[in-house]
Amino acid sequence: MKLFLDTADIEEIRQAADLGVIDGVTTNPTLIAKEKKDFKSVIRKICEIIDGPVSAEVTSTTSQEMVDEAYTLSKIHENVVIKIPLTKDGLVAASKLAEKEVPVNMTLIFSPNQALLACKAGARYVSPFVGRLDDIGHDGVLIASQCQDIINTYDFDAEVIAASIRHPMHVFHCAQEGVDIATVPFKVLMQMMKHPLTDNGLEQFMRDWKSAQS
Ligand code: G3P
């Protein structure tokens, strides 16, 4: 499973990059807005830190404006992936960008049919929002797994990015289902790493070691 970091916070990205477990980064307009910095500068900085796909989401809503914005964002760095919402205009834009081999991550996906359409439009990544599905009583992991099944069955040249991850069990269950990628908030990455028995065990090792030295 690949792990992406779902943030535009440069300090979080730096810390996560040092762990050596992050394969890419995803952002969205909300995450970018939180940083209160120039959009393109933030994306450029992220690309300098992480050597992997970095998703930058268009803020246009019509297909032609999305395509125009995509070309501008693509010029930032070769690792930039264009995030486009799964709307009618988004599919038109994604199809046009696929013809020009501009990598697209189709986002705000909530059903396997949306993922199927994204793959048919030539998207490189499809992002089902696991947490937001759970929030309304649906099974987000199941839907991410169904999206993965479609891609595997028809051998689409696309990968599933399980997004809107709320806690470590989302990552674990998506990994169990063979989902390609999970994009996780920094907080969840830290939760995945921590275990009280690890901390307690290390403290005991150190206590025993020091007592033997004295
Ligand atoms: O960035 C896309 C997705 O991960 C956002 O998730 O937490 O806003 O539901 P969230």
Short mmCIF file of C-alpha atoms and ligand atoms in Angstrom, two decimals:
data_model
loop_
_atom_site.label_atom_id
_atom_site.label_comp_id
_atom_site.label_asym_id
_atom_site.label_seq_id
_atom_site.Cartn_x
_atom_site.Cartn_y
_atom_site.Cartn_z
CA MET A 1 0.00 0.00 0.00
CA LYS A 2 1.26 3.49 -0.77
CA LEU A 3 0.75 6.16 1.87
CA PHE A 4 0.13 9.79 0.88
CA LEU A 5 -0.10 12.67 3.34
CA ASP A 6 -3.34 14.68 3.19
CA THR A 7 -2.18 18.16 4.15
CA ALA A 8 -0.68 21.44 2.86
CA ASP A 9 1.17 22.09 6.14
CA ILE A 10 4.85 22.25 5.18
CA GLU A 11 6.10 21.43 8.67
CA GLU A 12 3.89 18.32 8.85
CA ILE A 13 5.17 17.28 5.42
CA ARG A 14 8.79 17.77 6.45
CA GLN A 15 8.32 15.64 9.58
CA ALA A 16 6.48 12.91 7.67
CA ALA A 17 9.08 12.91 4.87
CA ASP A 18 11.81 12.20 7.45
CA LEU A 19 10.01 8.95 8.42
CA GLY A 20 10.63 7.57 4.93
CA VAL A 21 7.09 6.16 4.61
CA ILE A 22 5.31 8.82 2.53
CA ASP A 23 4.88 8.24 -1.23
CA GLY A 24 2.98 11.42 -2.14
CA VAL A 25 0.82 14.30 -0.93
CA THR A 26 -2.78 15.32 -1.56
CA THR A 27 -4.19 18.79 -0.98
CA ASN A 28 -7.59 20.37 -1.53
CA PRO A 29 -8.86 23.98 -1.46
CA THR A 30 -9.74 23.73 2.26
CA LEU A 31 -6.27 22.46 3.21
CA ILE A 32 -4.60 25.12 1.06
CA ALA A 33 -6.81 27.90 2.50
CA LYS A 34 -5.75 26.89 6.04
CA GLU A 35 -2.11 27.76 5.22
CA LYS A 36 -2.95 31.36 4.21
CA LYS A 37 -0.10 31.30 1.67
CA ASP A 38 0.15 31.52 -2.12
CA PHE A 39 -1.32 28.34 -3.64
CA LYS A 40 1.37 27.75 -6.25
CA SER A 41 4.18 28.49 -3.80
CA VAL A 42 2.79 25.92 -1.35
CA ILE A 43 2.53 23.27 -4.07
CA ARG A 44 6.06 24.06 -5.31
CA LYS A 45 7.43 23.77 -1.75
CA ILE A 46 5.68 20.41 -1.26
CA CYS A 47 7.17 19.11 -4.52
CA GLU A 48 10.64 20.11 -3.27
CA ILE A 49 10.16 18.01 -0.11
CA ILE A 50 8.32 14.90 -1.37
CA ASP A 51 9.57 13.04 -4.47
CA GLY A 52 6.19 11.66 -5.49
CA PRO A 53 2.74 12.65 -6.81
CA VAL A 54 1.46 15.94 -5.34
CA SER A 55 -2.23 16.61 -5.94
CA ALA A 56 -3.26 20.24 -6.52
CA GLU A 57 -7.02 20.80 -6.93
CA VAL A 58 -8.55 23.15 -9.47
CA THR A 59 -10.93 25.78 -8.10
CA SER A 60 -12.69 26.38 -11.41
CA THR A 61 -16.07 24.75 -12.05
CA THR A 62 -16.45 24.84 -15.84
CA SER A 63 -14.58 22.32 -17.98
CA GLN A 64 -12.59 24.79 -20.05
CA GLU A 65 -11.57 26.80 -16.99
CA MET A 66 -10.53 23.53 -15.28
CA VAL A 67 -8.39 22.58 -18.28
CA ASP A 68 -6.78 26.03 -18.42
CA GLU A 69 -6.08 25.95 -14.66
CA ALA A 70 -4.69 22.42 -14.97
CA TYR A 71 -2.12 23.51 -17.54
CA THR A 72 -1.04 26.35 -15.24
CA LEU A 73 -0.74 24.05 -12.20
CA SER A 74 1.11 21.38 -14.19
CA LYS A 75 3.87 23.89 -14.94
CA ILE A 76 4.72 24.15 -11.22
CA HIS A 77 6.54 20.79 -11.09
CA GLU A 78 6.62 17.49 -13.00
CA ASN A 79 5.17 15.67 -9.98
CA VAL A 80 1.99 17.77 -9.87
CA VAL A 81 -1.22 15.76 -10.30
CA ILE A 82 -4.37 17.72 -11.12
CA LYS A 83 -7.27 17.12 -8.72
CA ILE A 84 -10.67 17.49 -10.37
CA PRO A 85 -14.13 16.92 -8.79
CA LEU A 86 -16.31 14.16 -10.26
CA THR A 87 -18.85 16.42 -11.94
CA LYS A 88 -20.03 16.58 -15.56
CA ASP A 89 -17.61 19.41 -16.25
CA GLY A 90 -14.94 17.54 -14.31
CA LEU A 91 -15.30 14.47 -16.54
CA VAL A 92 -15.09 16.61 -19.69
CA ALA A 93 -11.94 18.29 -18.35
CA ALA A 94 -10.41 14.98 -17.25
CA SER A 95 -10.97 13.44 -20.70
CA LYS A 96 -9.31 16.41 -22.40
CA LEU A 97 -6.36 16.33 -19.98
CA ALA A 98 -5.95 12.56 -20.40
CA GLU A 99 -5.56 13.10 -24.16
CA LYS A 100 -2.61 15.39 -23.33
CA GLU A 101 -1.29 12.89 -20.75
CA VAL A 102 -1.79 15.33 -17.86
CA PRO A 103 -2.21 13.12 -14.73
CA VAL A 104 -5.59 13.61 -13.03
CA ASN A 105 -6.83 12.62 -9.57
CA MET A 106 -10.64 12.61 -9.69
CA THR A 107 -11.89 13.59 -6.24
CA LEU A 108 -15.14 13.87 -4.26
CA ILE A 109 -15.96 10.32 -5.36
CA PHE A 110 -18.64 8.56 -3.27
CA SER A 111 -19.71 5.58 -5.40
CA PRO A 112 -18.17 2.82 -7.53
CA ASN A 113 -20.05 4.16 -10.58
CA GLN A 114 -18.34 7.54 -10.14
CA ALA A 115 -14.98 5.73 -9.96
CA LEU A 116 -15.86 3.76 -13.14
CA LEU A 117 -16.63 6.98 -15.01
CA ALA A 118 -13.39 8.56 -13.73
CA CYS A 119 -11.40 5.58 -15.05
CA LYS A 120 -13.22 5.73 -18.41
CA ALA A 121 -12.28 9.42 -18.59
CA GLY A 122 -8.64 8.46 -18.19
CA ALA A 123 -8.06 9.52 -14.57
CA ARG A 124 -4.75 8.33 -13.11
CA TYR A 125 -6.20 8.30 -9.57
CA VAL A 126 -9.71 8.02 -8.14
CA SER A 127 -10.37 9.31 -4.59
CA PRO A 128 -13.36 7.85 -2.71
CA PHE A 129 -14.00 9.81 0.51
CA VAL A 130 -14.17 7.06 3.14
CA GLY A 131 -14.75 9.25 6.21
CA ARG A 132 -17.48 11.40 4.70
CA LEU A 133 -19.33 8.23 3.63
CA ASP A 134 -19.05 6.86 7.18
CA ASP A 135 -20.30 10.23 8.48
CA ILE A 136 -23.69 9.63 6.77
CA GLY A 137 -23.95 5.97 7.77
CA HIS A 138 -22.53 4.34 4.63
CA ASP A 139 -19.60 1.90 4.63
CA GLY A 140 -16.73 4.00 3.29
CA VAL A 141 -14.15 1.19 3.30
CA LEU A 142 -16.56 -1.08 1.39
CA ILE A 143 -17.07 1.57 -1.30
CA ALA A 144 -13.32 2.15 -1.61
CA SER A 145 -12.90 -1.62 -1.95
CA GLN A 146 -15.61 -1.76 -4.64
CA CYS A 147 -13.80 1.01 -6.57
CA GLN A 148 -10.61 -1.07 -6.30
CA ASP A 149 -12.43 -4.18 -7.56
CA ILE A 150 -13.57 -2.33 -10.70
CA ILE A 151 -10.04 -1.13 -11.45
CA ASN A 152 -8.58 -4.60 -10.88
CA THR A 153 -11.30 -6.35 -12.94
CA TYR A 154 -10.83 -4.18 -16.03
CA ASP A 155 -7.14 -3.47 -15.47
CA PHE A 156 -7.68 0.28 -15.73
CA ASP A 157 -4.45 2.32 -15.60
CA ALA A 158 -5.60 3.99 -12.39
CA GLU A 159 -5.08 3.69 -8.65
CA VAL A 160 -7.54 4.16 -5.78
CA ILE A 161 -6.61 6.77 -3.17
CA ALA A 162 -8.72 6.14 -0.05
CA ALA A 163 -9.31 9.69 1.14
CA SER A 164 -11.13 11.42 4.00
CA ILE A 165 -9.37 9.06 6.42
CA ARG A 166 -10.53 9.68 10.00
CA HIS A 167 -8.51 7.14 12.03
CA PRO A 168 -5.92 4.32 11.76
CA MET A 169 -8.58 1.60 11.39
CA HIS A 170 -9.64 3.19 8.08
CA VAL A 171 -6.09 2.65 6.83
CA PHE A 172 -5.87 -0.90 8.20
CA HIS A 173 -9.22 -1.97 6.72
CA CYS A 174 -8.40 -0.39 3.34
CA ALA A 175 -5.04 -2.20 3.39
CA GLN A 176 -6.86 -5.46 4.19
CA GLU A 177 -9.04 -4.86 1.12
CA GLY A 178 -6.01 -4.27 -1.11
CA VAL A 179 -6.75 -0.61 -1.76
CA ASP A 180 -3.77 0.91 -3.62
CA ILE A 181 -3.24 4.10 -1.61
CA ALA A 182 -4.47 5.81 1.55
CA THR A 183 -4.00 9.54 1.98
CA VAL A 184 -3.85 10.30 5.68
CA PRO A 185 -3.83 13.43 7.85
CA PHE A 186 -0.59 13.88 9.82
CA LYS A 187 -2.49 13.18 13.06
CA VAL A 188 -3.60 9.76 11.76
CA LEU A 189 -0.05 8.94 10.62
CA MET A 190 1.16 9.61 14.16
CA GLN A 191 -1.68 7.50 15.60
CA MET A 192 -0.67 4.64 13.27
CA MET A 193 2.88 4.79 14.63
CA LYS A 194 2.11 5.05 18.36
CA HIS A 195 1.32 2.15 20.68
CA PRO A 196 1.36 2.36 24.52
CA LEU A 197 2.94 -1.10 24.81
CA THR A 198 5.83 0.05 22.62
CA ASP A 199 6.38 3.08 24.83
CA ASN A 200 6.05 1.04 28.03
CA GLY A 201 8.33 -1.70 26.71
CA LEU A 202 11.06 0.77 25.77
CA GLU A 203 10.87 2.45 29.17
CA GLN A 204 11.28 -0.94 30.85
CA PHE A 205 14.27 -1.85 28.60
CA MET A 206 15.94 1.47 29.50
CA ARG A 207 15.24 1.04 33.22
CA ASP A 208 16.65 -2.48 33.24
CA TRP A 209 19.67 -1.48 31.19
CA LYS A 210 20.50 1.51 33.41
CA SER A 211 20.06 -0.48 36.62
CA ALA A 212 22.49 -3.09 35.27
CA GLN A 213 25.06 -0.37 34.51
CA SER A 214 25.04 0.98 38.08
O1 G3P B 1 -8.32 15.83 0.63
C1 G3P B 1 -9.40 15.02 0.30
C2 G3P B 1 -9.99 14.36 1.53
O2 G3P B 1 -8.99 13.59 2.16
C3 G3P B 1 -10.59 15.35 2.50
O3 G3P B 1 -11.06 14.65 3.62
O4 G3P B 1 -11.28 15.09 6.04
O5 G3P B 1 -12.10 16.82 4.42
O6 G3P B 1 -13.33 14.62 4.68
P1 G3P B 1 -11.98 15.34 4.74
#
